[in-house]
CSV table of C-alpha atoms in Angstrom, one decimal:
chain,number,residue,atom,x,y,z
J,1,MET,CA,7.1,32.0,7.4
J,2,ARG,CA,4.5,29.4,7.3
J,3,PRO,CA,2.9,26.7,9.5
J,4,LEU,CA,4.3,23.2,9.1
J,5,THR,CA,2.4,20.7,7.1
J,6,GLU,CA,1.0,17.7,8.5
J,7,GLU,CA,4.0,15.7,7.1
J,8,GLU,CA,6.8,18.0,8.5
J,9,THR,CA,5.0,18.1,11.9
J,10,LYS,CA,5.1,14.5,11.9
J,11,THR,CA,8.8,14.3,11.3
J,12,LEU,CA,9.6,17.1,13.6
J,13,PHE,CA,7.5,15.4,16.5
J,14,GLU,CA,9.1,12.1,15.7
J,15,LYS,CA,12.6,13.6,16.2
J,16,LEU,CA,11.6,15.3,19.4
J,17,ALA,CA,9.9,12.4,20.9
J,18,ARG,CA,13.1,10.5,20.8
J,19,TYR,CA,14.4,12.8,23.6
J,20,VAL,CA,11.3,13.9,25.4
J,21,GLY,CA,8.8,11.4,24.6
J,22,LYS,CA,5.2,12.3,25.5
J,23,ASN,CA,6.2,15.7,26.9
J,24,ILE,CA,6.1,17.4,23.8
J,25,THR,CA,2.6,18.1,25.0
J,26,HIS,CA,4.1,20.6,27.4
J,27,LEU,CA,5.6,22.4,24.4
J,28,ILE,CA,2.5,22.7,22.5
J,29,ASP,CA,0.0,23.0,25.3
J,30,ARG,CA,1.4,25.9,27.4
J,31,PRO,CA,-0.2,27.7,30.4
J,32,ASP,CA,1.2,31.0,29.9
J,33,GLU,CA,1.2,31.9,26.2
J,34,PRO,CA,0.3,29.7,23.1
J,35,HIS,CA,3.4,28.7,21.3
J,36,CYS,CA,3.6,27.2,17.9
J,37,PHE,CA,6.1,26.1,15.2
J,38,ARG,CA,6.8,28.0,12.3
J,39,LEU,CA,8.9,27.3,9.1
J,40,HIS,CA,11.1,30.1,7.7
J,41,GLU,CA,13.9,29.2,5.2
J,42,GLU,CA,13.7,25.6,5.9
J,43,LYS,CA,14.2,26.3,9.6
J,44,VAL,CA,11.8,25.4,12.3
J,45,TYR,CA,11.2,27.8,15.0
J,46,TYR,CA,9.5,27.7,18.3
J,47,VAL,CA,7.7,30.9,19.1
J,48,GLY,CA,5.0,32.5,21.2
J,49,GLU,CA,2.0,33.7,19.4
J,50,THR,CA,2.5,37.7,20.0
J,51,THR,CA,6.2,37.4,18.5
J,52,MET,CA,5.1,35.3,15.8
J,53,LYS,CA,2.4,37.9,14.7
J,54,LYS,CA,5.1,40.6,14.8
J,55,ALA,CA,7.5,38.7,12.8
J,56,ALA,CA,4.7,37.8,10.3
J,57,GLY,CA,4.9,41.5,9.4
J,58,ILE,CA,8.4,41.6,8.5
J,59,ASN,CA,9.3,41.0,4.8
J,60,ARG,CA,10.7,37.4,4.1
J,61,ASP,CA,14.0,38.5,3.0
J,62,HIS,CA,14.7,40.9,6.1
J,63,LEU,CA,13.6,38.1,8.6
J,64,LEU,CA,16.7,36.6,10.1
J,65,SER,CA,15.3,34.8,12.9
J,66,PHE,CA,12.4,34.7,15.7
J,67,GLY,CA,11.7,32.6,18.8
J,68,THR,CA,13.7,29.6,19.2
J,69,CYS,CA,15.3,27.8,16.4
J,70,PHE,CA,14.7,24.0,16.9
J,71,GLY,CA,16.4,22.7,13.8
J,72,LYS,CA,16.2,22.6,9.9
J,73,PHE,CA,14.8,20.3,7.4
J,74,THR,CA,17.5,18.8,5.2
J,75,LYS,CA,16.9,18.8,1.5
J,76,THR,CA,15.7,14.9,1.8
J,77,ARG,CA,13.1,16.4,4.3
J,78,LYS,CA,14.6,14.9,7.3
J,79,PHE,CA,14.8,17.0,10.6
J,80,ARG,CA,17.9,17.8,12.2
J,81,LEU,CA,17.8,19.3,15.7
J,82,HIS,CA,20.0,22.2,16.4
J,83,ILE,CA,22.0,23.0,19.8
J,84,THR,CA,19.6,26.0,20.1
J,85,ALA,CA,16.7,23.5,21.0
J,86,LEU,CA,18.6,22.2,24.0
J,87,ASP,CA,16.9,24.3,26.6
J,88,TYR,CA,13.6,22.8,25.9
J,89,LEU,CA,15.2,19.3,25.3
J,90,ALA,CA,17.0,19.6,28.8
J,91,GLN,CA,13.7,20.7,30.4
J,92,TYR,CA,11.5,17.8,29.4
J,93,SER,CA,14.0,15.0,28.8
J,94,LYS,CA,13.3,11.5,29.9
J,95,TYR,CA,16.9,10.1,29.9
J,96,LYS,CA,20.0,12.0,30.9
J,97,VAL,CA,23.8,11.2,31.0
J,98,TRP,CA,26.1,13.0,33.2
J,99,VAL,CA,29.7,13.5,32.0
J,100,LYS,CA,32.8,13.8,34.4
J,101,PRO,CA,35.1,16.9,34.2
J,102,ASN,CA,37.7,15.3,32.4
J,103,GLY,CA,35.2,14.1,29.7
J,104,GLU,CA,33.5,17.6,29.3
J,105,MET,CA,36.0,19.3,26.9
J,106,PRO,CA,36.4,16.2,24.5
J,107,PHE,CA,32.6,16.2,24.2
J,108,LEU,CA,32.5,20.1,23.7
J,109,TYR,CA,34.9,19.6,20.8
J,110,GLY,CA,32.5,17.2,19.0
J,111,ASN,CA,33.7,13.8,20.1
J,112,HIS,CA,31.4,10.9,21.2
J,113,VAL,CA,31.0,10.2,24.9
J,114,VAL,CA,33.3,7.0,26.0
J,115,LYS,CA,32.4,4.9,29.1
J,116,ALA,CA,35.5,6.4,31.0
J,117,HIS,CA,34.0,9.9,30.9
J,118,ILE,CA,30.3,9.0,32.3
J,119,GLY,CA,29.5,10.0,35.5
J,120,ARG,CA,26.0,8.9,35.9
J,121,ILE,CA,23.3,7.6,33.7
J,122,THR,CA,19.4,7.2,33.9
J,123,GLU,CA,18.6,3.9,34.8
J,124,ASP,CA,16.9,1.8,32.4
J,125,THR,CA,18.0,3.8,29.3
J,126,PRO,CA,17.5,1.6,26.3
J,127,GLU,CA,19.9,1.3,23.3
J,128,HIS,CA,19.7,4.1,20.6
J,129,GLN,CA,17.7,6.2,22.8
J,130,GLY,CA,17.8,10.2,22.6
J,131,VAL,CA,19.7,11.5,25.7
J,132,VAL,CA,20.6,15.1,26.9
J,133,ILE,CA,24.0,15.3,28.3
J,134,TYR,CA,24.8,17.2,31.2
J,135,ASN,CA,28.1,18.2,33.2
J,136,MET,CA,28.7,17.2,37.0
J,137,ALA,CA,27.2,20.8,37.8
J,138,ASP,CA,23.7,19.7,36.3
J,139,ASN,CA,24.4,22.1,33.2
J,140,PRO,CA,23.0,20.9,30.1
J,141,ILE,CA,26.0,20.7,27.5
J,142,GLY,CA,24.4,18.9,24.5
J,143,PHE,CA,22.5,15.8,23.3
J,144,GLY,CA,23.2,12.4,21.7
J,145,THR,CA,22.2,8.9,21.1
J,146,THR,CA,23.0,6.1,23.4
J,147,ALA,CA,25.1,3.3,21.8
J,148,ARG,CA,24.4,0.8,24.4
J,149,SER,CA,21.7,0.3,27.1
J,150,THR,CA,22.4,0.9,30.6
J,151,VAL,CA,22.9,-2.6,31.6
J,152,GLU,CA,25.2,-3.5,28.8
J,153,ILE,CA,27.3,-0.3,29.5
J,154,ARG,CA,28.6,-2.0,32.8
J,155,ARG,CA,30.4,-4.7,30.9
J,156,LEU,CA,32.1,-2.4,28.4
J,157,ASP,CA,35.8,-1.5,28.7
J,158,PRO,CA,36.5,2.0,29.4
J,159,THR,CA,37.5,3.3,25.9
J,160,ALA,CA,34.1,2.0,24.1
J,161,ILE,CA,31.6,4.6,23.0
J,162,VAL,CA,28.7,5.0,25.0
J,163,VAL,CA,26.7,8.0,23.5
J,164,PHE,CA,27.2,9.3,20.0
J,165,HIS,CA,27.8,12.8,19.9
J,166,GLN,CA,24.9,14.6,18.1
J,167,SER,CA,25.2,18.4,19.2
J,168,ASP,CA,27.1,20.2,21.9
J,169,VAL,CA,27.2,23.7,23.0
J,170,GLY,CA,30.6,24.4,21.4
J,171,GLU,CA,28.6,24.6,18.4
J,172,TYR,CA,27.6,28.2,19.4
J,173,LEU,CA,31.1,29.2,18.3
J,174,ARG,CA,31.8,26.7,15.7
J,175,ASP,CA,28.7,26.9,13.5
J,176,GLU,CA,27.7,30.5,14.7
J,177,ASN,CA,26.7,31.8,11.3
J,178,THR,CA,24.4,28.9,10.2
J,179,LEU,CA,22.9,27.9,13.6
J,180,PHE,CA,20.1,30.4,14.2
L,1,MET,CA,-18.3,-74.0,22.8
L,2,ASP,CA,-19.8,-70.6,23.7
L,3,VAL,CA,-18.0,-67.7,22.4
L,4,SER,CA,-20.6,-65.2,22.7
L,5,SER,CA,-19.3,-63.9,26.1
L,6,ALA,CA,-15.8,-63.4,24.2
L,7,LEU,CA,-17.4,-61.8,21.4
L,8,GLU,CA,-19.4,-59.4,23.6
L,9,ALA,CA,-16.1,-58.4,25.4
L,10,HIS,CA,-14.3,-57.7,22.2
L,11,LYS,CA,-17.3,-55.6,20.9
L,12,LYS,CA,-17.3,-53.6,24.3
L,13,LYS,CA,-13.7,-52.1,23.4
L,14,PHE,CA,-15.0,-50.3,20.5
L,15,LYS,CA,-17.6,-47.8,20.2
L,16,THR,CA,-20.8,-48.4,18.0
L,17,THR,CA,-21.1,-47.5,14.6
L,18,GLU,CA,-24.4,-46.5,14.9
L,19,VAL,CA,-25.0,-42.8,15.4
L,20,GLU,CA,-28.3,-41.3,16.3
L,21,LYS,CA,-29.1,-37.7,15.7
L,22,VAL,CA,-32.3,-35.7,16.1
L,23,ILE,CA,-32.0,-34.2,12.7
L,24,PRO,CA,-30.1,-36.5,10.2
L,25,LEU,CA,-26.9,-34.9,8.8
L,26,ASP,CA,-26.7,-33.5,5.2
L,27,ILE,CA,-24.1,-35.7,3.6
L,28,ASP,CA,-22.7,-34.8,0.1
L,29,LEU,CA,-20.6,-37.9,-0.7
L,30,GLY,CA,-19.2,-36.4,-3.8
L,31,LEU,CA,-17.6,-33.6,-1.7
L,32,LEU,CA,-17.2,-36.1,1.2
L,33,THR,CA,-19.0,-33.5,3.5
L,34,ALA,CA,-21.4,-33.9,6.3
L,35,SER,CA,-23.1,-31.0,7.8
L,36,ASP,CA,-24.7,-31.2,11.1
L,37,ILE,CA,-27.5,-28.6,11.7
L,38,ASN,CA,-28.3,-30.1,15.3
L,39,VAL,CA,-28.2,-27.6,18.1
L,40,LEU,CA,-25.2,-27.7,20.1
L,41,ASP,CA,-25.4,-27.5,24.1
L,42,ASP,CA,-25.3,-24.1,24.8
L,43,SER,CA,-24.5,-24.4,28.5
L,44,LEU,CA,-21.4,-26.4,27.7
L,45,LEU,CA,-20.2,-24.0,25.0
L,46,LYS,CA,-20.2,-20.9,27.4
L,47,SER,CA,-18.8,-23.0,30.3
L,48,LYS,CA,-15.1,-22.3,31.3
L,49,ASP,CA,-14.5,-26.1,31.7
L,50,THR,CA,-12.4,-26.3,28.5
L,51,ALA,CA,-11.6,-29.7,29.0
L,52,ALA,CA,-15.3,-31.1,29.2
L,53,LEU,CA,-16.0,-28.7,26.0
L,54,ASN,CA,-13.2,-30.2,24.0
L,55,LYS,CA,-14.6,-33.6,24.7
L,56,TYR,CA,-17.8,-32.7,23.9
L,57,LEU,CA,-16.9,-31.3,20.6
L,58,ARG,CA,-14.6,-34.2,19.9
L,59,ARG,CA,-17.6,-36.4,20.4
L,60,ILE,CA,-19.8,-34.5,17.8
L,61,THR,CA,-16.9,-34.5,15.3
L,62,ARG,CA,-16.5,-38.2,15.7
L,63,ASP,CA,-20.2,-39.2,15.3
L,64,GLY,CA,-20.2,-36.9,12.1
L,65,ALA,CA,-17.3,-38.6,10.8
L,66,GLN,CA,-18.8,-42.0,11.6
L,67,LEU,CA,-22.0,-41.1,9.6
L,68,LEU,CA,-20.1,-40.0,6.7
L,69,ILE,CA,-17.9,-43.3,6.6
L,70,ASN,CA,-21.1,-45.3,7.4
L,71,SER,CA,-22.6,-43.6,4.0
L,72,ILE,CA,-19.4,-44.4,2.2
L,73,PHE,CA,-19.6,-48.3,3.1
L,74,SER,CA,-23.3,-48.3,1.9
L,75,ARG,CA,-22.2,-47.5,-1.7
L,76,PRO,CA,-21.6,-50.2,-4.1
L,77,THR,CA,-18.1,-51.2,-4.1
L,78,ARG,CA,-15.6,-53.0,-6.3
L,79,THR,CA,-12.5,-54.9,-5.6
L,80,THR,CA,-9.1,-54.4,-7.7
L,81,GLU,CA,-6.0,-56.1,-6.9
L,82,ASP,CA,-5.1,-54.4,-3.7
L,83,SER,CA,-7.8,-52.5,-2.6
L,84,VAL,CA,-11.7,-52.0,-2.4
L,85,ILE,CA,-13.1,-49.0,-4.1
L,86,ALA,CA,-16.4,-47.2,-3.3
L,87,GLU,CA,-18.0,-45.2,-6.4
L,88,LEU,CA,-18.9,-41.8,-5.1
L,89,PRO,CA,-21.8,-39.9,-6.6
L,90,LYS,CA,-21.7,-36.5,-8.2
L,91,PRO,CA,-21.6,-33.6,-5.8
L,92,PHE,CA,-24.9,-31.6,-5.6
L,93,LEU,CA,-23.8,-29.0,-3.3
L,94,LYS,CA,-23.3,-25.9,-5.1
L,95,LEU,CA,-20.1,-24.1,-4.3
L,96,PRO,CA,-20.0,-20.3,-5.1
L,97,ARG,CA,-18.0,-19.1,-8.0
L,98,GLU,CA,-14.5,-17.9,-7.2
L,99,LYS,CA,-14.5,-14.9,-9.8
L,100,HIS,CA,-17.3,-12.5,-10.5
L,101,VAL,CA,-19.5,-13.0,-13.8
L,102,PRO,CA,-17.8,-11.7,-16.6
L,103,LYS,CA,-19.2,-8.3,-17.9
L,104,PRO,CA,-20.8,-8.3,-21.3
L,105,LYS,CA,-18.7,-7.0,-24.0
L,106,PRO,CA,-19.7,-3.6,-25.4
L,107,LEU,CA,-21.5,-3.8,-28.7
L,108,THR,CA,-20.0,-2.3,-31.9
L,109,ARG,CA,-21.8,0.2,-34.0
L,110,TRP,CA,-22.8,-2.6,-36.4
L,111,GLU,CA,-24.3,-4.9,-33.5
L,112,LYS,CA,-26.1,-2.0,-32.2
L,113,PHE,CA,-27.8,-1.0,-35.6
L,114,ALA,CA,-28.6,-4.7,-36.3
L,115,GLN,CA,-30.3,-4.6,-32.8
L,116,THR,CA,-32.6,-1.7,-33.6
L,117,LYS,CA,-33.3,-3.1,-37.0
L,118,GLY,CA,-33.8,-6.5,-35.7
L,119,ILE,CA,-31.2,-8.0,-38.2
L,120,GLN,CA,-30.2,-11.5,-37.2
L,121,SER,CA,-27.2,-13.0,-38.7
L,122,THR,CA,-27.7,-16.4,-40.3
L,123,LYS,CA,-25.3,-19.2,-39.6
L,124,ARG,CA,-23.4,-19.8,-42.7
L,125,SER,CA,-20.9,-22.9,-43.2
L,126,GLN,CA,-17.4,-22.0,-43.1
L,127,LYS,CA,-16.4,-23.9,-46.1
L,128,VAL,CA,-17.9,-23.7,-49.6
L,129,PHE,CA,-17.6,-26.1,-52.7
L,130,ASP,CA,-15.1,-25.0,-55.0
L,131,GLU,CA,-16.2,-26.3,-58.5
L,132,ALA,CA,-13.0,-25.7,-60.2
L,133,THR,CA,-10.7,-27.9,-57.9
L,134,GLY,CA,-13.9,-30.1,-56.7
L,135,GLU,CA,-13.1,-29.7,-53.0
L,136,TYR,CA,-14.2,-27.6,-50.1
L,137,LEU,CA,-12.3,-24.6,-49.3
L,138,PRO,CA,-12.7,-21.9,-46.7
L,139,ARG,CA,-15.2,-19.1,-47.6
L,140,TRP,CA,-12.6,-16.4,-46.7
L,141,GLY,CA,-8.9,-16.1,-45.3
L,142,TYR,CA,-5.9,-18.2,-45.9
L,143,ARG,CA,-6.7,-20.2,-49.1
L,144,GLY,CA,-10.2,-19.0,-49.3
L,145,VAL,CA,-12.2,-18.8,-52.4
L,146,ASN,CA,-13.0,-15.1,-52.1
L,147,ASP,CA,-9.3,-14.1,-52.9
L,148,ALA,CA,-9.8,-11.9,-56.0
L,149,GLU,CA,-6.0,-11.9,-56.8
L,150,LYS,CA,-5.9,-15.6,-57.3
L,151,GLN,CA,-8.0,-15.3,-60.6
L,152,TRP,CA,-6.1,-15.9,-63.7
L,153,LEU,CA,-8.2,-13.4,-65.7
L,154,VAL,CA,-10.1,-10.2,-64.8
L,155,GLU,CA,-12.5,-8.6,-67.0
L,156,VAL,CA,-12.2,-4.9,-67.8
L,157,LYS,CA,-15.6,-3.5,-67.1
L,158,ASP,CA,-17.4,-1.2,-69.4
L,159,GLY,CA,-16.4,2.5,-69.1
L,160,ALA,CA,-13.1,1.2,-67.3
L,161,ASP,CA,-9.6,2.8,-68.2
L,162,PRO,CA,-8.4,-0.1,-70.5
L,163,PHE,CA,-4.6,0.7,-69.5
L,164,GLN,CA,-5.4,0.4,-65.7
L,165,ASP,CA,-3.9,-2.7,-64.0
L,166,GLN,CA,-6.7,-4.7,-62.8
L,167,PHE,CA,-5.1,-7.0,-60.5
L,168,GLN,CA,-3.3,-4.0,-58.8
L,169,LYS,CA,-6.8,-2.3,-58.7
L,170,LEU,CA,-8.1,-5.4,-56.8
L,171,ARG,CA,-5.0,-5.5,-54.4
L,172,ASP,CA,-5.4,-1.9,-53.7
L,173,GLU,CA,-9.2,-2.3,-53.0
L,174,LYS,CA,-8.5,-5.0,-50.5
L,175,LYS,CA,-5.9,-2.9,-48.8
L,176,GLU,CA,-8.4,0.0,-48.6
L,177,ARG,CA,-11.0,-2.2,-47.1
L,178,VAL,CA,-8.7,-3.8,-44.3
L,179,ASN,CA,-7.7,-0.4,-43.4
L,180,LYS,CA,-11.2,0.9,-43.2
L,181,ASN,CA,-12.1,-2.2,-41.0
L,182,GLN,CA,-9.3,-1.2,-38.9
L,183,ARG,CA,-10.5,2.5,-38.4
L,184,ARG,CA,-13.9,1.1,-37.6
L,185,HIS,CA,-12.6,-1.2,-34.9
L,186,GLN,CA,-10.5,1.6,-33.5
L,187,ARG,CA,-13.6,3.8,-33.4
L,188,ASN,CA,-15.6,0.9,-31.6
L,189,LEU,CA,-13.0,0.8,-29.0
L,190,GLU,CA,-12.9,4.4,-28.3
L,191,GLU,CA,-16.8,4.6,-28.0
L,192,SER,CA,-17.0,1.7,-25.8
L,193,ALA,CA,-14.2,3.5,-23.7
L,194,ALA,CA,-16.1,6.7,-23.4
L,195,GLU,CA,-19.3,4.7,-22.6
L,196,GLN,CA,-17.5,3.1,-19.7
L,197,ARG,CA,-16.1,6.2,-18.4
L,198,SER,CA,-19.8,7.5,-18.7
L,199,ILE,CA,-18.7,10.3,-21.2
L,200,SER,CA,-21.6,11.1,-23.8
L,201,ASN,CA,-19.3,12.5,-26.6
L,202,PRO,CA,-16.4,10.1,-27.3
L,203,ARG,CA,-14.7,12.9,-29.3
L,204,SER,CA,-14.2,15.1,-26.4
L,205,MET,CA,-12.7,12.2,-24.8
L,206,GLN,CA,-10.4,11.8,-27.7
L,207,LYS,CA,-9.4,15.5,-27.7
L,208,LYS,CA,-8.6,15.3,-24.1
L,209,ASP,CA,-6.4,12.4,-24.6
L,210,LEU,CA,-4.8,13.8,-27.4
L,211,GLN,CA,-3.9,17.0,-25.6
L,212,ARG,CA,-2.5,14.9,-22.7
L,213,THR,CA,-0.1,13.0,-25.0
L,214,LEU,CA,0.7,16.1,-26.8
L,215,VAL,CA,2.0,18.0,-23.4
L,216,LEU,CA,3.5,14.6,-22.3
L,217,SER,CA,5.7,14.2,-25.7
L,218,LYS,CA,6.7,18.0,-25.7
L,219,SER,CA,8.0,17.8,-22.1
L,220,SER,CA,9.7,14.7,-22.9
L,221,THR,CA,12.9,16.2,-24.7
L,222,ALA,CA,16.3,17.0,-23.1
L,223,SER,CA,15.1,20.8,-22.4
L,224,MET,CA,11.5,19.6,-20.9
L,225,GLY,CA,10.1,21.4,-24.2
L,226,ARG,CA,11.6,24.7,-23.3
L,227,PHE,CA,13.0,25.2,-27.1
L,228,ASP,CA,10.1,23.7,-28.9
L,229,ARG,CA,8.2,25.5,-31.4
L,230,GLN,CA,4.8,26.5,-30.0
L,231,LEU,CA,1.8,25.0,-31.9
L,232,VAL,CA,-1.3,27.3,-32.7
L,233,GLY,CA,-4.0,26.7,-30.1
L,234,GLU,CA,-1.7,24.5,-28.0
L,235,PRO,CA,-3.2,23.9,-24.5
L,236,LYS,CA,-1.9,26.1,-21.6
L,237,VAL,CA,-0.5,23.7,-18.9
L,238,LYS,CA,-1.1,24.8,-15.3
L,239,GLY,CA,1.0,23.1,-12.6
L,240,VAL,CA,0.0,22.0,-9.0
L,241,LYS,CA,0.3,24.8,-6.9
L,242,ARG,CA,1.6,24.1,-3.4
L,243,LYS,CA,-0.8,25.2,-0.6
L,244,PHE,CA,-0.2,26.0,3.1
L,245,LYS,CA,-2.2,26.8,6.0
L,246,SER,CA,-2.5,30.4,6.6
L,247,ASN,CA,0.1,31.9,9.2
L,248,ASP,CA,-2.5,33.3,11.4
L,249,VAL,CA,-4.7,30.5,12.2
L,250,ASP,CA,-6.5,30.3,15.6
L,251,ALA,CA,-4.0,29.5,18.2
L,252,GLY,CA,-6.4,26.9,19.9
L,253,GLU,CA,-7.3,25.2,16.7
L,254,GLU,CA,-3.5,24.8,15.8
L,255,LYS,CA,-2.9,23.5,19.2
L,256,ASP,CA,-5.7,20.9,18.9
L,257,THR,CA,-4.5,19.7,15.5
L,258,SER,CA,-0.8,19.4,16.7
L,259,LEU,CA,-2.0,17.4,19.7
L,260,LYS,CA,-4.1,15.0,17.5
L,261,LEU,CA,-1.0,14.4,15.4
L,262,LEU,CA,1.4,14.2,18.4
L,263,LYS,CA,-1.0,11.3,19.9
L,264,LYS,CA,-0.6,9.6,16.6
L,265,VAL,CA,3.1,9.7,16.6
L,266,VAL,CA,3.6,8.9,20.2
L,267,ASP,CA,1.2,6.1,20.4
L,268,ALA,CA,2.6,4.3,17.2
L,269,PRO,CA,3.4,0.8,18.3
L,270,LYS,CA,7.1,0.3,19.1
L,271,GLY,CA,8.7,-2.7,17.5
L,272,LYS,CA,11.3,-3.5,20.2
L,273,ILE,CA,10.7,-4.3,23.9
L,274,ASP,CA,13.4,-3.4,26.5
L,275,VAL,CA,14.3,-7.1,27.2
L,276,HIS,CA,16.4,-6.2,30.4
L,277,LYS,CA,13.7,-4.0,31.8
L,278,ALA,CA,11.0,-6.7,31.3
L,279,ILE,CA,13.2,-9.2,33.1
L,280,ARG,CA,13.8,-7.0,36.0
L,281,LYS,CA,10.1,-6.1,36.2
L,282,LEU,CA,9.3,-9.9,36.2
L,283,LYS,CA,11.8,-10.5,38.9
L,284,LYS,CA,10.5,-8.0,41.1
């Protein structure tokens, strides 16, 4: 376990900023307990200070996971968000997409969101913007990137892809052993 | 017939070519430049009336150009078939040089020695008179007179080995002289390089360079030098160790650094503008 280097922190923040924008401040600057980002086996964990200190005492080989896994660094040093970060993304996300009940299952199986399945969308969502996807009961079920802006979506036909799938809660079952 | 009134009317249509200035302009005709150091009207420059300001500036420019053209017409002219040509003087304004002044060449060992001893080289003519052919030949080099091999006869000196090929000896000696000069040249280059890098001992620099080359060449095999035979006294190469921050840094300090970094990331200028949003805002 080690703190992120400056470059790693930058790539992490750049990725997070796609979804939550300036709200990352709330992740770093918390009123309750100071939290930090730690790298362990190329995965980034978001963890409170006390838990981090306890985990630091554990041998690297025996430490499986601690805090919340936000994602991993790929071998080309890009950052990939995991579905486990969804709680925080949903809490602070700026742009949201609600999916109708008939579109929920296709999305949870890893498909993109088509126009016909969209229930609501935040106004003024630009193109290629990271969005959190909710079902109509307001439960976050994943996140993705918009293919079109809100204005353009109106003109599309119902089968056109509106949000590219990036991650969904179905991964808790599908990728159970690599996720945390 | 009185045409003075008609002339007057025609004259009024144009501005006068005479311009009056408090301080006369510096005109360098060679560069076709006029520089005006008269004080500008400060109140006009600072005023927000751009139309008046533009008019004022245009007037000054026109006056300057007029003075420049007046001085061109005061030069002696000559007529060619299709035009009149005024001869311009040489420019007297000194323009700053584009590139910096070249550095002096580093002195060779011999030049340094000659300086301390006060030896000055005397200029000799490049060609000398060759009595045998009766013409002037180069002192040295191609077709030079000092080419020892060109002799048809070489004397065997007293005490020399009678069976030695004297022509071969001359050739060998020349080769040796050339090689020696090359070595000296190399040494001069190394010494001047060391001087530029402010290394007092050029040999230490040479050693370092050699070691570096050795390490590079050894690691340039297919196995990155793993199966190479070790040399005696081969320098040990230390790689660069990665360094990370300590795990238990102060929480406040870590927070500050990440917030600072975050500011850089979030405030970075974005290339695109959401055109639709901008249009809607304008409509409101």
